[in-house]
PDB file of C-alpha atoms in Angstrom:
ATOM      1  CA  UNK A1186      99.145 154.959  71.781  1.00  0.00           C
ATOM      2  CA  UNK A1187     101.478 152.026  71.266  1.00  0.00           C
ATOM      3  CA  UNK A1188      99.837 150.360  74.250  1.00  0.00           C
ATOM      4  CA  UNK A1189      96.484 150.797  72.497  1.00  0.00           C
ATOM      5  CA  UNK A1190      97.870 148.950  69.481  1.00  0.00           C
ATOM      6  CA  UNK A1191      99.083 146.131  71.722  1.00  0.00           C
ATOM      7  CA  UNK A1192      95.671 145.965  73.323  1.00  0.00           C
ATOM      8  CA  UNK A1193      94.130 145.674  69.871  1.00  0.00           C
ATOM      9  CA  UNK A1194      96.364 142.720  69.006  1.00  0.00           C
ATOM     10  CA  UNK A1195      95.557 140.940  72.289  1.00  0.00           C
ATOM     11  CA  UNK A1196      91.851 141.593  71.842  1.00  0.00           C
ATOM     12  CA  UNK A1197      91.965 140.213  68.298  1.00  0.00           C
ATOM     13  CA  UNK A1198      93.744 137.021  69.441  1.00  0.00           C
ATOM     14  CA  UNK A1199      91.361 136.450  72.317  1.00  0.00           C
ATOM     15  CA  UNK A1200      88.372 137.084  70.130  1.00  0.00           C
ATOM     16  CA  UNK A1201      89.498 134.547  67.553  1.00  0.00           C
ATOM     17  CA  UNK A1202      90.040 131.820  70.163  1.00  0.00           C
ATOM     18  CA  UNK A1203      86.486 131.971  71.488  1.00  0.00           C
ATOM     19  CA  UNK A1204      84.988 129.665  68.812  1.00  0.00           C
ATOM     20  CA  UNK A1205      87.573 126.950  69.546  1.00  0.00           C
ATOM     21  CA  UNK A1206      86.431 126.467  73.160  1.00  0.00           C
ATOM     22  CA  UNK A1207      84.778 123.088  73.641  1.00  0.00           C
ATOM     23  CA  UNK A1208      81.770 122.472  75.811  1.00  0.00           C
ATOM     24  CA  UNK A1209      82.369 120.315  78.866  1.00  0.00           C
ATOM     25  CA  UNK A1210      80.339 117.149  79.194  1.00  0.00           C
ATOM     26  CA  UNK A1211      78.421 116.705  82.429  1.00  0.00           C
ATOM     27  CA  UNK A1212      78.867 113.574  84.541  1.00  0.00           C
ATOM     28  CA  UNK A1213      76.076 111.055  84.286  1.00  0.00           C
ATOM     29  CA  UNK A1214      73.370 111.848  86.795  1.00  0.00           C
ATOM     30  CA  UNK A1215      72.477 108.204  87.427  1.00  0.00           C
ATOM     31  CA  UNK A1216      75.919 107.219  88.763  1.00  0.00           C
ATOM     32  CA  UNK A1217      76.012 106.403  92.492  1.00  0.00           C
ATOM     33  CA  UNK A1218      79.098 107.291  94.497  1.00  0.00           C
ATOM     34  CA  UNK A1219      80.187 104.841  97.239  1.00  0.00           C
ATOM     35  CA  UNK A1220      82.421 106.369  99.918  1.00  0.00           C
ATOM     36  CA  UNK A1221      84.739 103.969 101.815  1.00  0.00           C
ATOM     37  CA  UNK A1222      85.170 106.512 104.613  1.00  0.00           C
ATOM     38  CA  UNK A1223      81.417 106.787 105.135  1.00  0.00           C
ATOM     39  CA  UNK A1224      81.262 102.980 105.211  1.00  0.00           C
ATOM     40  CA  UNK A1225      83.962 102.924 107.920  1.00  0.00           C
ATOM     41  CA  UNK A1226      81.857 105.278 110.046  1.00  0.00           C
ATOM     42  CA  UNK A1227      78.718 103.141 109.641  1.00  0.00           C
ATOM     43  CA  UNK A1228      80.521  99.907 110.495  1.00  0.00           C
ATOM     44  CA  UNK A1229      82.194 101.521 113.512  1.00  0.00           C
ATOM     45  CA  UNK A1230      78.767 102.370 114.897  1.00  0.00           C
ATOM     46  CA  UNK A1231      77.454  98.813 114.443  1.00  0.00           C
ATOM     47  CA  UNK A1232      80.625  97.280 115.880  1.00  0.00           C
ATOM     48  CA  UNK A1233      80.333  99.386 119.036  1.00  0.00           C
ATOM     49  CA  UNK A1234      76.691  98.339 119.384  1.00  0.00           C
ATOM     50  CA  UNK A1235      77.803  94.696 119.428  1.00  0.00           C
ATOM     51  CA  UNK A1236      79.921  95.370 122.536  1.00  0.00           C
ATOM     52  CA  UNK A1237      77.421  97.631 124.313  1.00  0.00           C
ATOM     53  CA  UNK A1238      74.697  94.927 124.094  1.00  0.00           C
ATOM     54  CA  UNK A1239      76.800  92.700 126.359  1.00  0.00           C
ATOM     55  CA  UNK A1240      78.814  93.145 129.491  1.00  0.00           C
ATOM     56  CA  UNK A1241      82.084  94.219 127.852  1.00  0.00           C
ATOM     57  CA  UNK A1242      84.971  91.857 128.397  1.00  0.00           C
ATOM     58  CA  UNK A1243      88.563  92.431 127.368  1.00  0.00           C
ATOM     59  CA  UNK A1244      89.977  90.100 124.741  1.00  0.00           C
ATOM     60  CA  UNK A1245      86.617  88.789 123.496  1.00  0.00           C
ATOM     61  CA  UNK A1246      85.518  89.100 119.863  1.00  0.00           C
ATOM     62  CA  UNK A1247      81.981  90.442 119.410  1.00  0.00           C
ATOM     63  CA  UNK A1248      80.301  89.968 116.045  1.00  0.00           C
ATOM     64  CA  UNK A1249      77.960  92.780 115.069  1.00  0.00           C
ATOM     65  CA  UNK A1250      75.039  93.179 112.703  1.00  0.00           C
ATOM     66  CA  UNK A1251      75.286  95.196 109.504  1.00  0.00           C
ATOM     67  CA  UNK A1252      72.517  97.252 107.869  1.00  0.00           C
ATOM     68  CA  UNK A1253      70.210  95.435 105.463  1.00  0.00           C
ATOM     69  CA  UNK A1254      71.659  97.303 102.493  1.00  0.00           C
ATOM     70  CA  UNK A1255      75.108  95.838 103.303  1.00  0.00           C
ATOM     71  CA  UNK A1256      74.052  92.199 103.434  1.00  0.00           C
ATOM     72  CA  UNK A1257      77.023  90.002 102.584  1.00  0.00           C
ATOM     73  CA  UNK A1258      79.513  91.971 104.692  1.00  0.00           C
ATOM     74  CA  UNK A1259      80.423  91.367 108.341  1.00  0.00           C
ATOM     75  CA  UNK A1260      81.737  93.468 111.220  1.00  0.00           C
ATOM     76  CA  UNK A1261      83.307  92.569 114.576  1.00  0.00           C
ATOM     77  CA  UNK A1262      84.825  94.361 117.554  1.00  0.00           C
ATOM     78  CA  UNK A1263      87.630  93.473 119.965  1.00  0.00           C
ATOM     79  CA  UNK A1264      88.418  95.521 123.087  1.00  0.00           C
ATOM     80  CA  UNK A1265      91.965  95.351 124.473  1.00  0.00           C
ATOM     81  CA  UNK A1266      94.141  97.195 126.938  1.00  0.00           C
ATOM     82  CA  UNK A1267      96.814  99.221 125.165  1.00  0.00           C
ATOM     83  CA  UNK A1268      99.528  97.809 127.422  1.00  0.00           C
ATOM     84  CA  UNK A1269      98.459  94.221 126.753  1.00  0.00           C
ATOM     85  CA  UNK A1270      98.294  94.850 123.002  1.00  0.00           C
ATOM     86  CA  UNK A1271     101.799  96.297 123.043  1.00  0.00           C
ATOM     87  CA  UNK A1272     103.283  93.475 125.160  1.00  0.00           C
ATOM     88  CA  UNK A1273     101.471  90.411 123.804  1.00  0.00           C
ATOM     89  CA  UNK A1274      99.667  91.343 120.587  1.00  0.00           C
ATOM     90  CA  UNK A1275      96.642  89.279 119.557  1.00  0.00           C
ATOM     91  CA  UNK A1276      96.710  86.262 117.248  1.00  0.00           C
ATOM     92  CA  UNK A1277      93.750  84.876 115.362  1.00  0.00           C
ATOM     93  CA  UNK A1278      91.488  87.905 115.190  1.00  0.00           C
ATOM     94  CA  UNK A1279      89.648  86.700 112.077  1.00  0.00           C
ATOM     95  CA  UNK A1280      92.235  86.948 109.268  1.00  0.00           C
ATOM     96  CA  UNK A1281      94.590  89.128 111.313  1.00  0.00           C
ATOM     97  CA  UNK A1282      97.594  88.114 113.385  1.00  0.00           C
ATOM     98  CA  UNK A1283      98.586  91.175 115.428  1.00  0.00           C
ATOM     99  CA  UNK A1284     102.162  90.961 116.787  1.00  0.00           C
ATOM    100  CA  UNK A1285     103.497  92.514 119.943  1.00  0.00           C
ATOM    101  CA  UNK A1286     104.958  96.000 119.765  1.00  0.00           C
ATOM    102  CA  UNK A1287     101.803  97.651 118.407  1.00  0.00           C
ATOM    103  CA  UNK A1288     101.643 101.373 119.211  1.00  0.00           C
ATOM    104  CA  UNK A1289      98.685 103.724 118.851  1.00  0.00           C
ATOM    105  CA  UNK A1290      98.729 107.487 118.505  1.00  0.00           C
ATOM    106  CA  UNK A1291      97.355 109.222 120.473  1.00  0.00           C
ATOM    107  CA  UNK A1292      97.776 106.875 123.386  1.00  0.00           C
ATOM    108  CA  UNK A1293      94.590 105.636 125.057  1.00  0.00           C
ATOM    109  CA  UNK A1294      94.064 103.269 127.968  1.00  0.00           C
ATOM    110  CA  UNK A1295      91.800 100.867 126.055  1.00  0.00           C
ATOM    111  CA  UNK A1296      91.455 100.379 122.329  1.00  0.00           C
ATOM    112  CA  UNK A1297      88.751  98.749 120.199  1.00  0.00           C
ATOM    113  CA  UNK A1298      89.881  96.996 117.035  1.00  0.00           C
ATOM    114  CA  UNK A1299      87.050  96.977 114.483  1.00  0.00           C
ATOM    115  CA  UNK A1300      87.162  94.253 111.833  1.00  0.00           C
ATOM    116  CA  UNK A1301      85.533  94.573 108.374  1.00  0.00           C
ATOM    117  CA  UNK A1302      84.850  91.892 105.788  1.00  0.00           C
ATOM    118  CA  UNK A1303      83.165  93.513 102.807  1.00  0.00           C
ATOM    119  CA  UNK A1304      82.408  90.272 100.994  1.00  0.00           C
ATOM    120  CA  UNK A1305      80.610  90.918  97.710  1.00  0.00           C
ATOM    121  CA  UNK A1306      80.819  94.676  98.347  1.00  0.00           C
ATOM    122  CA  UNK A1307      84.613  94.653  98.002  1.00  0.00           C
ATOM    123  CA  UNK A1308      84.800  95.719  94.349  1.00  0.00           C
ATOM    124  CA  UNK A1309      81.991  98.245  94.889  1.00  0.00           C
ATOM    125  CA  UNK A1310      83.694 100.303  97.586  1.00  0.00           C
ATOM    126  CA  UNK A1311      87.273  99.599  96.498  1.00  0.00           C
ATOM    127  CA  UNK A1312      87.430  99.725  92.721  1.00  0.00           C
ATOM    128  CA  UNK A1313      90.603  98.680  90.927  1.00  0.00           C
ATOM    129  CA  UNK A1314      90.252  99.027  87.144  1.00  0.00           C
ATOM    130  CA  UNK A1315      92.187  96.284  85.383  1.00  0.00           C
ATOM    131  CA  UNK A1316      92.239  93.961  88.431  1.00  0.00           C
ATOM    132  CA  UNK A1317      89.974  91.248  89.824  1.00  0.00           C
ATOM    133  CA  UNK A1318      89.668  90.364  93.508  1.00  0.00           C
ATOM    134  CA  UNK A1319      90.629  86.833  94.501  1.00  0.00           C
ATOM    135  CA  UNK A1320      89.687  87.567  98.117  1.00  0.00           C
ATOM    136  CA  UNK A1321      87.234  89.810  99.894  1.00  0.00           C
ATOM    137  CA  UNK A1322      88.511  93.118 101.203  1.00  0.00           C
ATOM    138  CA  UNK A1323      89.083  92.925 104.966  1.00  0.00           C
ATOM    139  CA  UNK A1324      89.885  95.835 107.252  1.00  0.00           C
ATOM    140  CA  UNK A1325      91.323  96.539 110.683  1.00  0.00           C
ATOM    141  CA  UNK A1326      90.778  99.959 112.292  1.00  0.00           C
ATOM    142  CA  UNK A1327      91.528 101.127 115.845  1.00  0.00           C
ATOM    143  CA  UNK A1328      89.336 103.418 117.984  1.00  0.00           C
ATOM    144  CA  UNK A1329      89.301 104.801 121.516  1.00  0.00           C
ATOM    145  CA  UNK A1330      87.176 102.558 123.771  1.00  0.00           C
ATOM    146  CA  UNK A1331      86.265 105.206 126.337  1.00  0.00           C
ATOM    147  CA  UNK A1332      82.686 105.660 125.016  1.00  0.00           C
ATOM    148  CA  UNK A1333      80.855 102.662 123.520  1.00  0.00           C
ATOM    149  CA  UNK A1334      77.936 104.820 122.347  1.00  0.00           C
ATOM    150  CA  UNK A1335      80.059 107.262 120.334  1.00  0.00           C
ATOM    151  CA  UNK A1336      79.508 107.600 116.593  1.00  0.00           C
ATOM    152  CA  UNK A1337      81.762 108.946 113.868  1.00  0.00           C
ATOM    153  CA  UNK A1338      84.931 108.515 115.930  1.00  0.00           C
ATOM    154  CA  UNK A1339      88.296 109.294 114.325  1.00  0.00           C
ATOM    155  CA  UNK A1340      90.644 106.341 113.932  1.00  0.00           C
ATOM    156  CA  UNK A1341      93.758 106.009 116.036  1.00  0.00           C
ATOM    157  CA  UNK A1342      97.074 105.755 114.221  1.00  0.00           C
ATOM    158  CA  UNK A1343      97.922 102.085 114.728  1.00  0.00           C
ATOM    159  CA  UNK A1344     101.448 100.989 113.773  1.00  0.00           C
ATOM    160  CA  UNK A1345     103.686  97.952 114.266  1.00  0.00           C
ATOM    161  CA  UNK A1346     107.066  98.800 115.785  1.00  0.00           C
ATOM    162  CA  UNK A1347     108.656  95.319 115.614  1.00  0.00           C
ATOM    163  CA  UNK A1348     107.077  92.667 113.373  1.00  0.00           C
ATOM    164  CA  UNK A1349     104.436  93.438 110.708  1.00  0.00           C
ATOM    165  CA  UNK A1350     100.745  92.671 110.954  1.00  0.00           C
ATOM    166  CA  UNK A1351      99.867  89.522 108.966  1.00  0.00           C
ATOM    167  CA  UNK A1352      96.631  89.062 107.030  1.00  0.00           C
ATOM    168  CA  UNK A1353      95.959  85.368 106.340  1.00  0.00           C
ATOM    169  CA  UNK A1354      93.239  84.718 103.773  1.00  0.00           C
ATOM    170  CA  UNK A1355      91.648  81.275 104.121  1.00  0.00           C
ATOM    171  CA  UNK A1356      90.136  80.907 100.655  1.00  0.00           C
ATOM    172  CA  UNK A1357      91.052  82.546  97.379  1.00  0.00           C
ATOM    173  CA  UNK A1358      89.575  82.556  93.928  1.00  0.00           C
ATOM    174  CA  UNK A1359      91.200  80.785  91.002  1.00  0.00           C
ATOM    175  CA  UNK A1360      94.102  82.715  89.529  1.00  0.00           C
ATOM    176  CA  UNK A1361      94.663  82.571  85.736  1.00  0.00           C
ATOM    177  CA  UNK A1362      97.697  80.595  84.579  1.00  0.00           C
ATOM    178  CA  UNK A1363     100.861  82.632  84.383  1.00  0.00           C
ATOM    179  CA  UNK A1364      99.457  85.570  86.338  1.00  0.00           C
ATOM    180  CA  UNK A1365     100.854  86.176  89.818  1.00  0.00           C
ATOM    181  CA  UNK A1366      98.452  87.456  92.488  1.00  0.00           C
ATOM    182  CA  UNK A1367      99.299  90.630  94.373  1.00  0.00           C
ATOM    183  CA  UNK A1368      98.490  91.997  97.795  1.00  0.00           C
ATOM    184  CA  UNK A1369      96.743  95.355  97.700  1.00  0.00           C
ATOM    185  CA  UNK A1370      96.600  97.789 100.621  1.00  0.00           C
ATOM    186  CA  UNK A1371      94.116 100.671 100.878  1.00  0.00           C
ATOM    187  CA  UNK A1372      95.063 103.317 103.431  1.00  0.00           C
ATOM    188  CA  UNK A1373      92.689 105.787 105.096  1.00  0.00           C
ATOM    189  CA  UNK A1374      93.655 108.615 102.736  1.00  0.00           C
ATOM    190  CA  UNK A1375      92.760 107.005  99.422  1.00  0.00           C
ATOM    191  CA  UNK A1376      96.215 105.591  98.697  1.00  0.00           C
ATOM    192  CA  UNK A1377      96.708 102.189  97.059  1.00  0.00           C
ATOM    193  CA  UNK A1378      99.879 100.090  97.480  1.00  0.00           C
ATOM    194  CA  UNK A1379     100.669  96.736  95.843  1.00  0.00           C
ATOM    195  CA  UNK A1380     102.958  94.135  97.422  1.00  0.00           C
ATOM    196  CA  UNK A1381     103.932  90.508  96.917  1.00  0.00           C
ATOM    197  CA  UNK A1382     101.915  87.650  98.386  1.00  0.00           C
ATOM    198  CA  UNK A1383     103.598  85.554 101.108  1.00  0.00           C
ATOM    199  CA  UNK A1384     102.991  81.787 101.106  1.00  0.00           C
ATOM    200  CA  UNK A1385     100.328  82.175  98.389  1.00  0.00           C
ATOM    201  CA  UNK A1386      97.693  83.727 100.707  1.00  0.00           C
ATOM    202  CA  UNK A1387      99.307  86.064 103.252  1.00  0.00           C
ATOM    203  CA  UNK A1388      99.739  89.832 103.135  1.00  0.00           C
ATOM    204  CA  UNK A1389     101.733  91.943 105.577  1.00  0.00           C
ATOM    205  CA  UNK A1390     101.510  95.555 106.711  1.00  0.00           C
ATOM    206  CA  UNK A1391     102.950  97.867 109.326  1.00  0.00           C
ATOM    207  CA  UNK A1392      99.786  99.912 109.762  1.00  0.00           C
ATOM    208  CA  UNK A1393      96.005  99.585 109.778  1.00  0.00           C
ATOM    209  CA  UNK A1394      93.758  99.788 106.748  1.00  0.00           C
ATOM    210  CA  UNK A1395      92.006  97.493 104.259  1.00  0.00           C
ATOM    211  CA  UNK A1396      93.613  94.551 102.479  1.00  0.00           C
ATOM    212  CA  UNK A1397      92.916  92.122  99.668  1.00  0.00           C
ATOM    213  CA  UNK A1398      94.511  89.879  97.057  1.00  0.00           C
ATOM    214  CA  UNK A1399      94.005  90.758  93.412  1.00  0.00           C
ATOM    215  CA  UNK A1400      95.105  89.521  90.017  1.00  0.00           C
ATOM    216  CA  UNK A1401      95.636  91.566  86.906  1.00  0.00           C
ATOM    217  CA  UNK A1402      93.109  91.008  84.145  1.00  0.00           C
ATOM    218  CA  UNK A1403      94.688  89.877  80.907  1.00  0.00           C
ATOM    219  CA  UNK A1404      91.885  89.715  78.346  1.00  0.00           C
ATOM    220  CA  UNK A1405      90.168  92.989  78.941  1.00  0.00           C
ATOM    221  CA  UNK A1406      87.483  94.109  76.568  1.00  0.00           C
ATOM    222  CA  UNK A1407      88.560  97.196  74.650  1.00  0.00           C
ATOM    223  CA  UNK A1408      87.540 100.405  76.312  1.00  0.00           C
ATOM    224  CA  UNK A1409      84.988 102.185  74.117  1.00  0.00           C
ATOM    225  CA  UNK A1410      86.058 105.547  72.812  1.00  0.00           C
ATOM    226  CA  UNK A1411      84.433 108.449  74.634  1.00  0.00           C
ATOM    227  CA  UNK A1412      81.673 110.215  72.689  1.00  0.00           C
ATOM    228  CA  UNK A1413      82.805 113.173  70.658  1.00  0.00           C
ATOM    229  CA  UNK A1414      82.021 116.439  72.390  1.00  0.00           C
ATOM    230  CA  UNK A1415      80.311 118.885  69.998  1.00  0.00           C
ATOM    231  CA  UNK A1416      82.063 122.165  69.417  1.00  0.00           C
ATOM    232  CA  UNK A1417      80.560 125.603  69.178  1.00  0.00           C
ATOM    233  CA  UNK A1418      79.504 126.355  65.576  1.00  0.00           C
ATOM    234  CA  UNK A1419      81.685 128.827  63.695  1.00  0.00           C
ATOM    235  CA  UNK A1420      80.822 131.417  61.035  1.00  0.00           C
ATOM    236  CA  UNK A1421      79.520 129.861  57.835  1.00  0.00           C
ATOM    237  CA  UNK A1422      77.866 126.870  59.551  1.00  0.00           C
ATOM    238  CA  UNK A1423      79.197 123.612  60.956  1.00  0.00           C
ATOM    239  CA  UNK A1424      81.614 121.914  58.562  1.00  0.00           C
ATOM    240  CA  UNK A1425      81.817 118.160  58.009  1.00  0.00           C
ATOM    241  CA  UNK A1426      84.426 115.796  56.649  1.00  0.00           C
ATOM    242  CA  UNK A1427      88.178 116.099  56.670  1.00  0.00           C
ATOM    243  CA  UNK A1428      88.155 119.670  55.383  1.00  0.00           C
ATOM    244  CA  UNK A1429      86.364 121.001  58.456  1.00  0.00           C
ATOM    245  CA  UNK A1430      89.547 121.298  60.497  1.00  0.00           C
ATOM    246  CA  UNK A1431      91.409 123.019  57.666  1.00  0.00           C
ATOM    247  CA  UNK A1432      88.570 125.513  57.174  1.00  0.00           C
ATOM    248  CA  UNK A1433      88.473 126.239  60.870  1.00  0.00           C
ATOM    249  CA  UNK A1434      92.245 126.720  60.937  1.00  0.00           C
ATOM    250  CA  UNK A1435      92.127 129.118  57.997  1.00  0.00           C
ATOM    251  CA  UNK A1436      89.332 131.047  59.680  1.00  0.00           C
ATOM    252  CA  UNK A1437      91.284 131.433  62.914  1.00  0.00           C
ATOM    253  CA  UNK A1438      94.504 132.310  61.079  1.00  0.00           C
ATOM    254  CA  UNK A1439      92.724 134.887  58.932  1.00  0.00           C
ATOM    255  CA  UNK A1440      91.106 136.455  61.997  1.00  0.00           C
ATOM    256  CA  UNK A1441      94.455 136.760  63.768  1.00  0.00           C
ATOM    257  CA  UNK A1442      96.101 138.241  60.665  1.00  0.00           C
ATOM    258  CA  UNK A1443      93.217 140.682  60.280  1.00  0.00           C
ATOM    259  CA  UNK A1444      93.559 141.792  63.891  1.00  0.00           C
ATOM    260  CA  UNK A1445      97.295 142.363  63.486  1.00  0.00           C
ATOM    261  CA  UNK A1446      96.739 144.318  60.250  1.00  0.00           C
ATOM    262  CA  UNK A1447      94.089 146.464  61.915  1.00  0.00           C
ATOM    263  CA  UNK A1448      96.438 147.257  64.796  1.00  0.00           C
ATOM    264  CA  UNK A1449      99.210 148.207  62.334  1.00  0.00           C
ATOM    265  CA  UNK A1450      96.872 150.526  60.422  1.00  0.00           C
ATOM    266  CA  UNK A1451      95.804 152.193  63.669  1.00  0.00           C
ATOM    267  CA  UNK A1452      99.436 152.699  64.695  1.00  0.00           C
ATOM    268  CA  UNK A1453     100.330 154.256  61.302  1.00  0.00           C
ATOM    269  CA  UNK A1454      97.287 156.538  61.504  1.00  0.00           C
ATOM    270  CA  UNK A1455      98.303 157.735  64.970  1.00  0.00           C
ATOM    271  CA  UNK A1456     101.863 158.475  63.800  1.00  0.00           C
ATOM    272  CA  UNK A1457     100.541 160.395  60.763  1.00  0.00           C
ATOM    273  CA  UNK A1458      98.265 162.523  62.973  1.00  0.00           C
ATOM    274  CA  UNK A1459     101.197 163.321  65.273  1.00  0.00           C
ATOM    275  CA  UNK A1460     103.362 164.289  62.284  1.00  0.00           C
ATOM    276  CA  UNK A1461     100.659 166.599  60.872  1.00  0.00           C
ATOM    277  CA  UNK A1462     100.171 168.212  64.276  1.00  0.00           C
ATOM    278  CA  UNK A1463     103.913 168.904  64.566  1.00  0.00           C
ATOM    279  CA  UNK A1464     104.049 170.431  61.091  1.00  0.00           C
ATOM    280  CA  UNK A1465     101.145 172.701  61.960  1.00  0.00           C
ATOM    281  CA  UNK A1466     102.852 173.942  65.139  1.00  0.00           C
ATOM    282  CA  UNK A1467     106.066 174.727  63.226  1.00  0.00           C
ATOM    283  CA  UNK A1468     104.057 176.730  60.651  1.00  0.00           C
ATOM    284  CA  UNK A1469     102.449 178.799  63.379  1.00  0.00           C
ATOM    285  CA  UNK A1470     105.840 179.585  64.899  1.00  0.00           C
ATOM    286  CA  UNK A1471     107.164 180.739  61.524  1.00  0.00           C
ATOM    287  CA  UNK A1472     104.142 183.013  60.979  1.00  0.00           C
ATOM    288  CA  UNK A1473     104.616 184.562  64.437  1.00  0.00           C
ATOM    289  CA  UNK A1474     108.273 185.192  63.768  1.00  0.00           C
ATOM    290  CA  UNK A1475     107.619 186.816  60.402  1.00  0.00           C
ATOM    291  CA  UNK A1476     104.894 189.092  61.783  1.00  0.00           C
ATOM    292  CA  UNK A1477     107.120 190.727  64.472  1.00  0.00           C
ATOM    293  CA  UNK A1478     109.088 194.048  64.292  1.00  0.00           C
ATOM    294  CA  UNK A1479     112.051 193.870  61.840  1.00  0.00           C
ATOM    295  CA  UNK A1480     115.558 194.252  63.154  1.00  0.00           C
ATOM    296  CA  UNK A1481     118.147 196.598  61.680  1.00  0.00           C
ATOM    297  CA  UNK A1482     120.922 195.028  59.648  1.00  0.00           C
ATOM    298  CA  UNK A1483     124.528 196.175  59.766  1.00  0.00           C
ATOM    299  CA  UNK A1484     127.579 195.051  57.869  1.00  0.00           C
ATOM    300  CA  UNK A1485     130.239 193.389  59.955  1.00  0.00           C
ATOM    301  CA  UNK A1486     133.101 192.557  57.686  1.00  0.00           C
ATOM    302  CA  UNK A1487     131.621 190.763  54.719  1.00  0.00           C
ATOM    303  CA  UNK A1488     128.589 189.495  56.645  1.00  0.00           C
ATOM    304  CA  UNK A1489     125.327 191.261  57.400  1.00  0.00           C
ATOM    305  CA  UNK A1490     123.898 190.665  60.856  1.00  0.00           C
ATOM    306  CA  UNK A1491     120.861 192.113  62.660  1.00  0.00           C
ATOM    307  CA  UNK A1492     121.615 194.697  65.302  1.00  0.00           C
ATOM    308  CA  UNK A1493     119.517 196.328  68.005  1.00  0.00           C
ATOM    309  CA  UNK A1494     118.218 199.856  67.606  1.00  0.00           C
ATOM    310  CA  UNK A1495     119.649 202.674  69.664  1.00  0.00           C
ATOM    311  CA  UNK A1496     118.143 203.149  73.053  1.00  0.00           C
ATOM    312  CA  UNK A1497     115.449 205.834  73.269  1.00  0.00           C
ATOM    313  CA  UNK A1498     116.192 206.776  76.912  1.00  0.00           C
ATOM    314  CA  UNK A1499     119.484 208.460  77.417  1.00  0.00           C
ATOM    315  CA  UNK A1500     121.420 207.118  80.353  1.00  0.00           C
ATOM    316  CA  UNK A1501     122.069 209.474  83.246  1.00  0.00           C
ATOM    317  CA  UNK A1502     125.441 209.431  84.968  1.00  0.00           C
ATOM    318  CA  UNK A1503     125.805 209.689  88.710  1.00  0.00           C
ATOM    319  CA  UNK A1504     127.928 212.850  88.654  1.00  0.00           C
ATOM    320  CA  UNK A1505     125.155 214.785  86.895  1.00  0.00           C
ATOM    321  CA  UNK A1506     123.142 214.745  90.136  1.00  0.00           C
ATOM    322  CA  UNK A1507     125.953 216.472  92.018  1.00  0.00           C
ATOM    323  CA  UNK A1508     125.394 220.187  92.209  1.00  0.00           C
TER     324      UNK A1508
END
């Protein structure tokens, strides 16, 4: 029964917390989500088409066409032998200088390096709140060159084992006075890493991904406060003004106290019922004892004690059976 009282207390607490639950606001339905990984897949397809339209040659840069809804961005493809890439590297692939010692995992015989320049789509697909892009976002991704008609290929893990890959931006936007630009690196898993700029316009990396130069915004407009989420109405109507919170707190506190008091009353009632039941059993035992056959009383010294009556059957000794 004590567990029942505990259950009553828990139930009372849970019941009183229901009105304080706030409704969750739904995301705006008109917002469009731009996926960088889906963009990589689309550009990989168009880069491979640029090579397949020609007689593929190793070490030649092929510029591809982008869909009409990505006007302003560019894509290119470069096919190389893995051994040549590791021994010699490749300098001057758009903004990228690829040093020797490049390794890909898993190893393939030929690799295609796909180049991205997102242009005016940079801040759309790679959002950085509080920062402005001084350069377009450019990317370098490696794929297996065994099938030029393949779509949705997974990227190879391209890494520099000796010197880093350099990204040399030709033109940059104007940086505000006193604000230092930063290199930003976007990996294939959604990670963002900031680094210092070399020689005012060069970024470095040991792996593939997307790169850009950004500057932190100083005079940002204040972020508007999010709209207040309405709460569930409580008993007595929806309160207004500064006293609404106090009234709600008193209501919750009173409900909890009432639940605890109710549980205490139930526990006392159960104990009283048990006590009455025990008293009743003791009374029945006394009545049964008083209604039985009385015992004889004999004096033993100065005390009187009950004694058993004499036996009605006379005992028979063994020698009485002997004739």
